[in-house]
Amino acid sequence: MKADPQNVLVGAHYLDGNHACGEGGIAAGCKFFAGYPITPSTEIAERVSRRFPLIGGVFVQMEDELASMNAILGASWGGKKSMTCTSGPGFSLMMENFGLGLMLETPCVLVNVQRGGPSTGLPTLPGQADMMQARWGSHGDYEVIALAPDSPQESFELTIHAFNLSEKYRMPVLIMTDECVGHMTEKVVIPPPEEIELVERKYSDVPPGEAWPYMEFDGEVSPMLPVGEGHKFHITGLTHDIRGYPVINSEAQHLNTRHLIDKVKKHADDIIWLEEKDIDGADVVVMAYGISSRVMQPAIAKAKKEGIKVGQIKMVTVWPFPEKRVKELAEKVKAMIMVEMNWGQVYLEMERCIAGKCEAHLIGHGGGTVHNPEDIYNTIKEAVK
Amino acid sequence: MSKKVALNKAPVEEKQHPMEKILRMDRIPHIWCSTCGIGTTVTALAMALDQLGLDLNKVAILSGIGCTGRVAGYLKLDSFHTTHGRSIPFAFGLHIARPDMKVIVFSGDGDLISIGGNHFIHTARRNADMTVICVNNFIYAMTGGQVAPTTPTTARSATSPYGCYEHPFNLPLLAASSGAVYVARWTALHIRRLANSIKEAIAKPGFSFVEVVAPCSTLYARLNKLGTGLDLMKFYHDNSVIKHGADPKEIDIDYQSQIIVGKFVDIDKPPYIECFNAGNKRVFGDKFKPYGGGNGSN
Ligand SMILES: Cc1ncc(C[n+]2csc(CCOP(=O)(O)OP(=O)(O)O)c2C)c(N)n1
Ligand code: SF4
Ligand SMILES: [Mg+2]
């Protein structure tokens, strides 16, 4: 279906990534936002709180991020598209119930505008060091979907996409942006509503009394049950069967966790979104996501000018990791390079998939500012030697 | 391993359980010990729902984690078993999305007041329209009887083996001072009065709170050598005093002392959504469409 015209601020705007992200959520039909202020994410909440009253949305500033995460789960089960935003310290607090959202298979969107960490770290400066936390930060076994915008325009577009994925796969979806993108102001073109395609939630058409909250634990997505319609369903964060009833044994655990994992793994090709350039015939491929994928551009241009055959992959989705593609390329190229604002997180996945088939390089950075393109250039040069 | 889950349907019985309308019979037997007070409290809720004559399709129940936290799983309502301490904010989101539904939170003292304490006070402050029923057994029962923020001073628990020396929370005082519009306390013995209070609480617009002092026979009673759950019920019988309208400041519970019960607060104050609408109406006038009609969409 198409976006609701009342939600879409059509036109060309001059927005920072955070405001654009808020507009993306609104355009996607988000009608409940629960959040807790934290730099550098707060502008998303501020934007939404200002825009919601006249379009039928409810913004609530909660008592903390634990509450925010839970409130969006409750509202999602109540039928509202829901989102929250935060940064490192709040992301840590959200992890507990991000896991509940995965376990209950609840669509919603969680935006992390990453800053430097650990702990209070660098409140006002960028980082990309929550990437493994996004992947593994809640306890237990599961798969996640995480997107990384590189600009205000993408912040708008990927927030809509995140809502669509969350409804399609019935799970919380992460937007792992960063302070740079969040606070960089650029032109953002918001298209007319008829050009914004939205995935609507699928509700079960099984009549009350016969429907369970999950159909089969086979890695496929079950339609949800609506509240208040007589289904009188039960859902629990405990390991459960398709009835949503707790079952505390190893077989149920196997089925439940395999289902959560397979839901993403079986559909990885549909979910994974890479923007590739100059890959054919490349000797070296540089991978990056979010702001780092922009920062690497001058370095790649310089290397190309010198005749180095360098390809690039911008990971629009970081999780699930593009295993298949990296394995393929590792057979063909001399080296692969990961540029990220941390000391090697997504790099670990790249290196694992390369499995010694080509060189693996990390261009790490502690955060606080972006990479110096010169460092990226030097590594590219080194790699093709 | 088979991919399908075997659905263990409960055998069809001739006789109907008197609470079959509200219980998930396919989940009975429940996990609670005999002479535990939680079941009695559930009965009181069932009585209240029955007497209110509510459309049960429009009632949601949420619990956190604990022995009491299992309540949501046994009730034939839209029911949510959330994480430890988080049922209130989950319920808050659900309430905002579906203001046409009655939202009831049913959980334990540790869950609601310790780990969930911040959510409790803030949701009371916002006066969100929901009813919170807290089974206070003075202990973390599910995990084996550890000290709770409600454990009376000198009472023993698995982690206060020499007697608790902290000051416990007085739950009605906490609820009242945080902004709850309806506050009552009963024991598991006062089943009809409790049912009546739950009824009033559910009917009351805004944040209503009912504390139920209830026996944990297996842990609290055993660790303190107080006999069985039945002995605790006898203790409640002999030591509870009904004082409607008592000042919440004066109803602390000491170890094995008098328990003051009754309805302490019943005031009128606009609930969250009403405030939300009034606040926006004040600024936007007729441009603002009040939120909360029908299934919450506007
Ligand atoms: C985050 C987290 N911490 C700890 C626990 C372990 N835990 C389970 S139940 C419980 C206490 C429950 O006490 P209460 O709410 O009083 O319920 P009761 O069992 O007494 O009814 C604890 C600490 C948990 N499940 N989650
Ligand atoms: S341990 Fe205590 S609270 Fe838990 S079921 Fe047994 S008696 Fe009830
Ligand atoms: Mg307890």
XYZ file of C-alpha atoms and ligand atoms in Angstrom:
718
model
C 0.000 0.000 0.000
C 0.973 3.650 -0.377
C 1.823 6.119 2.352
C -0.978 8.188 3.863
C -0.779 11.716 2.379
C -1.333 13.348 5.787
C 1.933 11.818 7.006
C 4.179 12.828 4.138
C 5.887 16.201 4.100
C 6.332 16.234 0.330
C 9.063 18.443 -1.083
C 12.730 19.306 -0.934
C 13.960 20.086 2.577
C 17.180 21.004 4.251
C 17.339 18.504 7.111
C 19.847 16.760 9.298
C 19.875 12.975 9.403
C 17.973 12.845 12.671
C 15.103 15.022 11.504
C 15.041 13.068 8.259
C 14.865 9.829 10.212
C 11.882 11.182 12.156
C 10.196 12.158 8.896
C 10.878 8.692 7.526
C 9.144 7.112 10.502
C 6.191 9.458 10.144
C 5.924 8.781 6.410
C 6.003 5.054 7.141
C 2.916 5.504 9.286
C 4.520 5.404 12.716
C 1.881 6.522 15.218
C 3.595 5.779 18.506
C 7.004 6.965 19.555
C 8.403 6.340 23.032
C 11.845 7.649 23.808
C 14.283 9.014 26.318
C 16.560 11.937 25.453
C 20.156 11.145 24.644
C 22.735 12.910 22.531
C 23.194 12.597 19.591
C 19.773 11.073 18.863
C 17.402 13.492 20.560
C 16.418 15.476 17.463
C 14.516 12.445 16.197
C 12.303 12.493 19.278
C 11.993 16.275 19.144
C 10.948 16.209 15.510
C 8.366 13.522 16.075
C 6.972 15.200 19.213
C 6.425 18.372 17.210
C 4.882 16.666 14.196
C 2.639 14.078 15.846
C -0.271 16.002 17.399
C -1.922 16.996 14.138
C -1.488 13.648 12.434
C -2.912 11.430 15.148
C 0.323 10.155 16.617
C 1.304 9.854 20.255
C 4.772 10.754 21.416
C 5.710 9.888 24.987
C 8.916 10.721 26.751
C 9.370 7.702 28.965
C 11.161 7.348 32.282
C 14.065 5.473 30.686
C 15.048 3.363 27.699
C 13.828 0.148 29.289
C 10.371 1.673 29.368
C 10.707 3.102 25.858
C 11.513 -0.259 24.333
C 8.688 -1.992 26.183
C 6.176 0.704 25.389
C 6.801 0.393 21.656
C 6.361 -3.373 21.896
C 3.040 -2.911 23.713
C 1.880 -0.314 21.205
C 2.908 -2.511 18.305
C 0.806 -5.369 19.660
C -1.944 -2.785 20.026
C -1.720 -2.254 16.270
C 0.367 0.909 15.970
C 3.546 1.201 13.991
C 6.008 2.168 16.714
C 9.555 3.359 17.046
C 12.177 4.643 19.449
C 15.600 6.200 19.151
C 18.659 6.266 21.351
C 22.439 6.169 21.470
C 25.011 3.870 23.153
C 24.066 4.058 26.842
C 20.369 3.863 26.044
C 20.984 1.127 23.486
C 22.479 -0.949 26.297
C 19.290 -0.481 28.302
C 17.120 -1.352 25.327
C 18.896 -4.617 24.690
C 16.897 -6.535 27.290
C 13.582 -5.897 25.631
C 14.903 -5.772 22.101
C 15.302 -9.473 22.886
C 11.703 -9.637 24.071
C 10.634 -8.041 20.788
C 12.557 -10.676 18.830
C 11.124 -13.465 20.977
C 7.537 -12.241 20.684
C 8.110 -11.468 16.985
C 7.016 -7.876 17.275
C 7.447 -5.361 14.464
C 8.977 -2.012 15.499
C 11.966 0.175 14.696
C 14.865 1.096 16.964
C 17.286 3.799 15.855
C 20.766 3.990 17.379
C 22.563 7.209 16.509
C 25.973 5.887 17.468
C 28.449 7.892 19.484
C 31.806 6.909 20.898
C 31.794 4.374 23.767
C 32.157 2.397 25.968
C 30.086 3.783 28.824
C 29.297 7.487 28.507
C 32.120 7.718 25.989
C 31.856 10.595 23.537
C 28.311 11.937 23.838
C 28.619 14.471 21.040
C 31.000 12.688 18.687
C 30.514 9.824 16.258
C 31.307 6.144 16.532
C 30.318 2.893 14.863
C 31.266 0.712 17.764
C 27.821 -0.646 18.684
C 27.708 -2.888 15.639
C 28.462 -6.113 17.484
C 26.165 -5.041 20.292
C 23.450 -4.681 17.686
C 24.209 -8.198 16.574
C 24.651 -9.880 19.945
C 23.773 -7.348 22.640
C 20.703 -9.098 23.957
C 21.232 -12.502 25.504
C 20.493 -15.705 23.652
C 20.619 -16.843 20.037
C 18.899 -14.899 17.296
C 19.441 -12.999 14.074
C 18.909 -9.290 13.599
C 18.333 -6.886 10.757
C 20.373 -3.670 10.887
C 20.512 -0.847 8.349
C 23.123 1.899 8.129
C 22.236 5.165 6.363
C 25.047 7.360 5.054
C 23.138 10.624 4.592
C 20.010 12.505 5.650
C 18.308 11.354 2.450
C 19.081 7.755 3.283
C 18.062 8.305 6.896
C 14.621 9.180 5.572
C 14.466 6.321 3.094
C 15.951 3.625 5.288
C 13.619 4.438 8.158
C 10.707 3.671 5.840
C 12.522 0.565 4.674
C 13.137 -0.492 8.280
C 9.419 -0.265 9.019
C 8.699 -2.314 5.923
C 11.190 -5.006 6.877
C 9.890 -5.068 10.440
C 6.344 -5.691 9.239
C 7.425 -8.173 6.591
C 9.570 -10.237 8.947
C 7.604 -9.477 12.090
C 10.561 -8.383 14.149
C 12.247 -5.270 15.562
C 14.585 -3.721 12.990
C 17.641 -1.639 13.868
C 18.849 1.514 12.196
C 22.501 1.889 13.110
C 23.301 5.419 12.132
C 25.890 7.684 13.757
C 26.440 11.189 15.053
C 27.890 12.388 11.732
C 24.914 11.343 9.671
C 22.516 12.343 12.439
C 23.843 15.881 12.605
C 24.827 16.482 8.990
C 22.419 18.748 7.162
C 21.736 18.146 3.488
C 18.990 18.292 0.964
C 16.313 15.690 1.599
C 13.702 15.075 -1.035
C 10.510 13.628 0.332
C 8.560 12.084 -2.523
C 4.793 12.223 -2.882
C 2.920 9.574 -0.888
C 1.999 7.573 -3.976
C 5.695 6.932 -4.517
C 6.205 5.577 -1.007
C 5.468 1.868 -0.866
C 4.567 0.546 2.580
C 4.315 -3.015 3.807
C 1.176 -3.383 5.851
C 0.935 -5.756 8.748
C -0.549 -9.136 7.998
C -3.176 -10.244 10.457
C -4.391 -13.784 10.689
C -7.770 -14.564 9.179
C -8.170 -17.660 11.325
C -11.249 -17.104 13.502
C -10.939 -16.525 17.252
C -10.731 -19.730 19.211
C -8.768 -21.475 16.474
C -5.811 -19.182 15.933
C -2.437 -19.243 17.642
C 0.029 -16.354 17.703
C 2.465 -18.336 15.548
C 1.651 -20.716 12.704
C 4.682 -22.914 12.415
C 8.225 -22.617 13.640
C 9.720 -23.129 10.219
C 11.477 -19.841 9.568
C 8.468 -18.393 7.776
C 6.583 -15.390 9.055
C 3.232 -15.956 10.743
C 0.522 -13.332 10.461
C -0.096 -11.584 13.770
C -3.185 -11.840 15.914
C -4.921 -8.558 16.670
C -5.712 -7.679 20.286
C -9.246 -6.970 21.373
C -10.879 -9.216 18.780
C -11.577 -12.250 20.894
C -8.485 -14.252 20.041
C -7.489 -14.132 23.707
C -4.020 -15.217 22.719
C -1.021 -15.577 24.962
C 2.541 -14.558 24.242
C 5.571 -14.939 26.465
C 9.266 -14.180 26.542
C 9.779 -17.721 27.787
C 10.647 -20.374 25.243
C 7.287 -21.244 23.764
C 5.445 -23.337 21.219
C 3.315 -21.992 18.386
C 0.445 -21.507 20.814
C 2.583 -18.961 22.610
C 2.573 -21.237 25.645
C 5.768 -21.697 27.630
C 7.533 -25.000 27.089
C 10.660 -25.408 29.145
C 12.604 -28.141 27.427
C 15.322 -28.598 24.892
C 13.132 -29.589 21.955
C 11.005 -26.464 22.257
C 14.158 -24.385 22.607
C 15.512 -25.921 19.417
C 12.348 -25.155 17.470
C 11.901 -21.667 18.846
C 15.481 -20.485 18.335
C 15.912 -22.141 14.936
C 12.746 -20.385 13.857
C 13.998 -16.956 14.947
C 17.324 -17.556 13.219
C 15.899 -19.109 10.052
C 13.372 -16.306 9.650
C 16.311 -14.065 8.761
C 18.711 -16.639 7.297
C 16.193 -18.129 4.872
C 15.355 -14.662 3.600
C 18.844 -13.207 3.676
C 18.874 -12.638 -0.081
C 15.741 -10.557 0.175
C 16.984 -8.595 3.173
C 20.613 -7.954 2.264
C 21.129 -4.714 0.385
C 24.565 -3.884 -0.958
C 25.558 -1.070 -3.250
C 28.486 -2.285 -5.300
C 30.712 -0.349 -7.663
C 33.600 -1.382 -9.932
C 33.666 -4.922 -8.549
C 34.293 -6.641 -11.908
C 38.008 -7.022 -12.404
C 38.845 -5.371 -9.095
C 42.037 -6.357 -7.305
C 40.893 -4.936 -4.034
C 37.404 -4.349 -2.636
C 36.744 -1.819 0.095
C 33.702 -2.405 2.287
C 32.086 0.100 4.602
C 28.709 1.176 5.951
C 27.135 4.401 7.134
C 29.291 7.494 7.189
C 32.489 5.527 6.551
C 31.197 4.555 3.116
C 31.239 8.239 2.198
C 34.546 8.980 3.855
C 36.249 6.292 1.782
C 35.248 7.908 -1.530
C 38.190 10.355 -1.934
C 40.629 7.559 -1.084
C 39.096 5.226 -3.647
C 39.043 7.990 -6.285
C 42.711 8.738 -5.678
C 43.678 5.067 -5.888
C 41.693 4.640 -9.082
C 43.357 7.653 -10.596
C 46.633 5.866 -10.026
C 45.313 2.891 -11.914
C 44.590 0.653 -8.945
C 41.653 -1.598 -9.651
C 39.557 -0.935 -6.595
C 35.929 -1.885 -6.154
C 33.645 -0.939 -3.324
C 30.705 -2.267 -1.409
C 28.538 -0.004 0.624
C 26.583 -2.138 3.044
C 23.133 -0.615 3.340
C 22.285 -3.592 5.524
C 25.053 -4.689 7.860
C 23.127 -7.492 9.549
C 22.522 -10.102 8.309
C 26.107 -10.065 7.078
C 26.505 -10.687 3.311
C 28.357 -13.972 3.807
C 27.661 -15.386 0.388
C 28.897 -12.301 -1.437
C 32.076 -11.940 0.595
C 32.894 -15.631 0.139
C 32.408 -15.252 -3.604
C 34.589 -12.179 -3.876
C 37.323 -13.603 -1.669
C 37.933 -16.165 -4.422
C 38.390 -13.435 -6.999
C 40.210 -10.507 -5.473
C 43.594 -9.974 -3.895
C 42.344 -8.194 -0.797
C 39.260 -6.944 0.971
C 39.297 -3.983 3.280
C 36.782 -3.005 5.965
C 36.541 0.646 6.919
C 34.680 1.199 10.153
C 34.737 3.571 13.096
C 35.685 0.949 15.660
C 38.643 -1.351 16.187
C 37.276 -4.242 14.187
C 33.719 -5.462 14.604
C 32.033 -6.084 11.265
C 35.590 -6.740 10.066
C 35.531 -9.954 12.096
C 32.669 -11.227 9.974
C 34.411 -10.205 6.768
C 37.590 -11.955 7.853
C 35.646 -15.084 8.834
C 33.976 -15.257 5.430
C 37.219 -14.590 3.569
C 38.657 -17.595 5.410
C 42.173 -17.000 4.134
C 41.126 -16.942 0.463
C 42.411 -13.366 0.085
C 43.944 -10.748 2.324
C 41.718 -9.127 4.929
C 42.502 -5.614 6.102
C 40.908 -3.500 8.770
C 41.055 0.248 8.753
C 39.921 0.813 12.289
C 39.337 4.047 14.119
C 38.382 4.818 17.697
C 35.654 7.268 16.703
C 35.258 10.897 17.707
C 35.771 11.894 14.110
C 35.731 10.082 10.818
C 38.716 8.374 9.171
C 41.358 10.356 7.425
C 40.861 9.313 3.768
C 44.653 9.265 3.462
C 44.775 6.242 5.830
C 42.284 4.444 3.631
C 44.274 5.315 0.514
C 47.487 4.028 2.094
C 45.877 0.726 3.011
C 44.490 0.274 -0.500
C 47.961 0.906 -1.895
C 49.542 -1.464 0.572
C 46.975 -4.158 -0.236
C 47.735 -4.276 -3.968
C 51.483 -4.278 -3.569
C 13.668 -33.331 15.234
C 10.065 -32.783 14.204
C 9.221 -29.294 13.108
C 5.682 -29.447 14.388
C 4.833 -28.946 18.029
C 2.537 -31.496 19.527
C -0.486 -29.687 20.885
C -1.406 -31.273 24.151
C -5.095 -30.601 24.267
C -6.516 -31.011 27.748
C -8.858 -34.017 27.910
C -12.494 -33.022 27.642
C -14.108 -33.256 31.057
C -17.697 -33.713 31.949
C -17.775 -31.182 34.749
C -17.045 -27.578 34.039
C -14.637 -25.671 36.180
C -16.533 -22.726 37.668
C -13.890 -20.355 36.288
C -13.634 -21.994 32.890
C -14.773 -18.821 31.187
C -11.658 -17.005 32.280
C -9.051 -19.737 32.754
C -6.959 -21.313 30.028
C -8.015 -24.824 30.911
C -5.445 -26.212 28.483
C -2.762 -24.809 30.777
C -4.124 -26.252 34.005
C -2.677 -27.580 36.315
C -0.834 -24.398 37.181
C 2.594 -24.207 38.749
C 1.612 -22.702 42.096
C 2.147 -24.560 45.370
C -0.811 -25.635 47.431
C -1.900 -22.952 49.910
C -0.163 -20.262 47.841
C -2.139 -17.016 47.893
C -1.748 -16.183 44.209
C -4.560 -18.464 43.057
C -7.003 -16.870 45.485
C -6.099 -13.473 44.114
C -6.744 -14.687 40.577
C -10.140 -15.907 41.745
C -10.849 -12.419 43.064
C -9.942 -10.937 39.683
C -12.178 -13.466 37.940
C -15.042 -12.547 40.272
C -14.458 -8.863 39.604
C -14.441 -9.307 35.824
C -17.580 -11.412 36.031
C -19.400 -8.887 38.192
C -18.340 -5.989 35.986
C -19.864 -7.801 33.040
C -17.078 -6.574 30.786
C -16.627 -7.797 27.247
C -13.665 -10.069 27.890
C -12.478 -9.563 24.323
C -11.613 -6.055 25.391
C -9.601 -6.901 28.486
C -5.839 -7.444 28.356
C -3.733 -8.855 31.161
C 0.006 -8.408 31.498
C 2.517 -9.853 33.923
C 6.223 -9.598 34.527
C 8.335 -12.430 35.871
C 7.855 -14.369 39.086
C 5.364 -16.792 40.571
C 2.777 -14.041 40.328
C 4.135 -13.233 36.888
C 2.652 -16.498 35.660
C -0.863 -15.174 36.126
C -1.152 -13.727 32.612
C -0.423 -17.171 31.214
C -3.412 -18.776 32.887
C -6.076 -16.260 31.962
C -8.161 -16.570 28.825
C -7.704 -12.952 27.784
C -5.275 -11.277 25.419
C -2.365 -11.969 27.723
C 1.239 -10.884 27.770
C 4.038 -12.404 29.793
C 6.729 -9.756 29.500
C 10.157 -9.422 31.125
C 11.023 -8.864 34.779
C 9.629 -5.532 35.901
C 8.560 -4.365 32.468
C 4.899 -5.259 32.288
C 3.832 -1.708 33.180
C 5.577 0.113 30.296
C 4.498 -2.666 27.914
C 0.961 -2.201 29.214
C 1.312 1.544 28.809
C 2.127 1.191 25.110
C -0.744 -1.240 24.648
C -3.101 1.123 26.462
C -2.112 4.052 24.268
C -2.600 1.969 21.145
C -5.921 0.546 22.330
C -7.545 2.968 24.760
C -10.826 1.123 24.261
C -9.413 -1.880 26.106
C -9.143 -2.446 29.836
C -5.531 -3.050 30.693
C -4.688 -4.981 33.850
C -1.199 -5.622 35.172
C -0.914 -8.520 37.597
C 2.494 -9.163 39.084
C 4.630 -9.613 42.179
C 6.130 -7.189 44.671
C 9.683 -7.733 43.494
C 8.725 -7.400 39.876
C 6.597 -4.281 40.167
C 8.322 -2.448 42.972
C 11.990 -3.419 42.805
C 13.160 -3.888 39.232
C 10.009 -2.260 37.869
C 9.789 0.442 40.521
C 10.660 3.299 38.225
C 7.965 2.298 35.742
C 5.477 1.943 38.585
C 5.942 5.456 39.951
C 6.074 7.120 36.555
C 3.009 5.403 35.174
C 1.164 6.342 38.358
C 2.411 9.908 37.948
C 1.074 10.009 34.396
C -2.182 8.546 35.679
C -2.356 6.167 32.734
C -5.648 4.320 32.740
C -4.732 0.857 33.956
C -5.120 -1.327 36.996
C -2.092 -2.762 38.731
C -2.634 -5.701 41.057
C 0.406 -6.543 43.154
C 0.660 -9.797 45.056
C 2.865 -8.919 47.985
C 4.255 -12.076 49.521
C 7.155 -10.111 51.045
C 9.661 -12.114 49.048
C 11.127 -13.059 45.676
C 9.383 -16.381 45.544
C 10.126 -17.645 42.044
C 13.870 -17.464 42.538
C 13.810 -19.226 45.878
C 12.796 -16.732 48.525
C 15.275 -13.875 48.467
C 14.842 -10.548 50.226
C 12.529 -8.049 48.506
C 11.967 -4.315 48.883
C 8.805 -5.334 50.736
C 10.390 -7.797 53.169
C 9.482 -6.590 56.677
C 12.425 -5.681 58.893
C 13.709 -8.767 60.789
C 11.951 -11.247 58.462
C 14.245 -13.938 57.136
C 14.774 -14.755 53.497
C 17.285 -16.761 51.495
C 19.503 -13.678 51.189
C 18.673 -12.131 54.552
C 19.360 -15.281 56.537
C 19.909 -13.290 59.736
C 16.811 -11.189 59.288
C 16.176 -8.255 56.977
C 17.539 -4.969 58.317
C 16.357 -2.654 55.547
C 13.266 -0.447 55.625
C 10.572 -1.929 53.381
C 8.374 0.032 51.011
C 4.863 0.809 52.066
C 3.176 0.126 48.739
C -0.065 2.112 49.137
C 1.970 5.125 50.243
C 4.271 4.743 47.243
C 1.319 4.448 44.876
C -0.606 7.325 46.416
C 2.336 9.687 46.541
C 3.210 8.829 42.934
C -0.236 9.853 41.753
C -2.490 6.777 41.764
C -6.161 7.711 41.898
C -7.319 4.482 43.505
C -5.343 2.611 46.137
C -6.453 -0.354 48.214
C -4.866 -3.148 50.191
C -6.366 -6.482 51.138
C -5.061 -9.867 52.076
C -5.741 -13.103 50.223
C -8.226 -13.865 52.964
C -10.494 -10.936 52.095
C -11.588 -12.433 48.846
C -14.962 -10.699 48.444
C -13.650 -7.316 49.550
C -10.645 -7.804 47.321
C -12.864 -8.670 44.359
C -14.898 -5.581 45.062
C -11.794 -3.399 45.161
C -10.483 -4.876 41.930
C -13.869 -4.142 40.420
C -13.724 -0.524 41.541
C -10.128 -0.234 40.418
C -10.886 -1.514 36.923
C -13.871 0.790 36.614
C -11.866 3.774 37.822
C -10.414 5.956 35.058
C -6.708 6.436 35.725
C -3.980 4.521 37.495
C -5.459 2.227 40.127
C -3.476 0.040 42.461
C -4.498 -2.921 44.582
C -1.999 -4.578 46.900
C -2.790 -8.104 48.002
C -0.863 -9.433 50.960
C -0.714 -13.124 50.186
C 0.938 -16.192 51.618
C 3.952 -17.729 50.005
C 3.703 -20.974 51.859
C 6.763 -22.599 50.381
C 9.309 -19.882 50.978
C 8.261 -16.947 53.121
C 6.304 -19.088 55.562
C 8.901 -21.828 55.686
C 11.951 -19.588 56.019
C 10.240 -17.712 58.849
C 8.751 -20.805 60.466
C 5.252 -19.406 60.140
C 3.587 -22.699 59.290
C 1.642 -23.249 56.099
C -0.253 -20.878 53.856
C -3.284 -21.746 55.912
C -1.547 -20.577 59.077
C -0.774 -17.276 57.355
C -4.423 -16.938 56.366
C -5.307 -17.461 60.024
C -2.761 -14.814 60.921
C -4.393 -12.387 58.464
C -7.744 -13.212 60.002
C -6.547 -12.389 63.484
C -4.367 -9.409 62.636
C -5.851 -7.457 59.790
C -7.819 -4.359 60.556
C -10.102 -2.712 58.026
C -9.586 1.050 57.999
C -11.029 2.640 54.884
C -9.583 6.041 54.243
C -6.589 5.453 56.505
C -3.649 7.767 55.823
C -1.261 5.736 53.627
C 1.590 7.130 55.730
C 0.304 5.184 58.681
C -0.105 1.746 57.233
C 3.411 0.339 57.197
C 3.595 -3.412 57.553
C 5.935 -4.657 60.248
C 6.999 -8.247 60.689
C 4.039 -10.328 61.868
C 2.188 -7.301 63.131
C -1.153 -5.735 62.416
C -2.012 -5.360 58.715
C -4.197 -2.397 57.937
C -6.401 -3.086 54.937
C -9.080 -1.173 53.098
C -9.490 1.438 50.440
C -7.175 4.349 51.103
C -7.418 6.530 48.020
C -10.288 7.119 45.617
C -9.906 10.489 43.958
C -10.650 11.957 40.555
C -7.888 13.232 38.331
C -7.740 13.339 34.538
C -6.022 10.266 33.130
C -3.119 10.419 30.687
C -5.033 10.422 27.415
C -7.425 13.090 28.678
C -4.436 15.267 29.595
C -2.859 14.560 26.220
C -6.022 15.675 24.469
C -6.523 18.739 26.668
C -2.907 19.813 26.250
C -3.056 19.599 22.492
C -6.528 21.110 22.254
C -5.297 24.114 24.212
C -2.637 24.782 21.611
C -4.143 23.586 18.349
C -7.847 24.159 18.958
C -10.091 22.511 16.408
C -7.163 21.534 14.229
C -6.448 18.839 16.801
C -8.561 15.702 16.603
C -8.908 14.198 20.078
C -7.155 10.863 20.372
C -8.655 7.715 21.720
C -11.927 7.048 19.982
C -12.875 3.546 18.888
C -9.872 1.357 18.661
C -7.627 4.316 19.274
C -7.204 5.421 15.710
C -8.295 8.868 14.735
C 16.275 -9.112 34.626
C 15.967 -10.253 35.518
N 16.573 -10.327 36.723
C 16.301 -11.362 37.531
C 15.415 -12.321 37.177
C 15.158 -13.474 38.094
N 13.838 -13.383 38.754
C 12.795 -14.094 38.322
S 11.424 -13.858 39.255
C 12.252 -12.819 40.300
C 11.595 -12.229 41.501
C 10.138 -12.270 41.491
O 9.657 -11.763 42.689
P 8.197 -11.222 42.780
O 7.935 -10.240 41.726
O 7.956 -10.772 44.169
O 7.296 -12.475 42.380
P 6.897 -13.756 43.244
O 7.690 -14.869 42.666
O 7.222 -13.474 44.666
O 5.444 -13.882 42.984
C 13.573 -12.657 39.888
C 14.554 -11.825 40.611
C 14.814 -12.210 35.894
N 13.930 -13.114 35.444
N 15.098 -11.173 35.111
S 6.874 -20.455 45.911
Fe 5.491 -19.247 47.161
S 4.634 -17.678 45.792
Fe 5.564 -19.267 44.522
S 3.867 -20.653 44.075
Fe 4.896 -21.473 45.866
S 3.798 -20.577 47.559
Fe 3.232 -19.410 45.774
Mg 6.992 -11.672 45.727
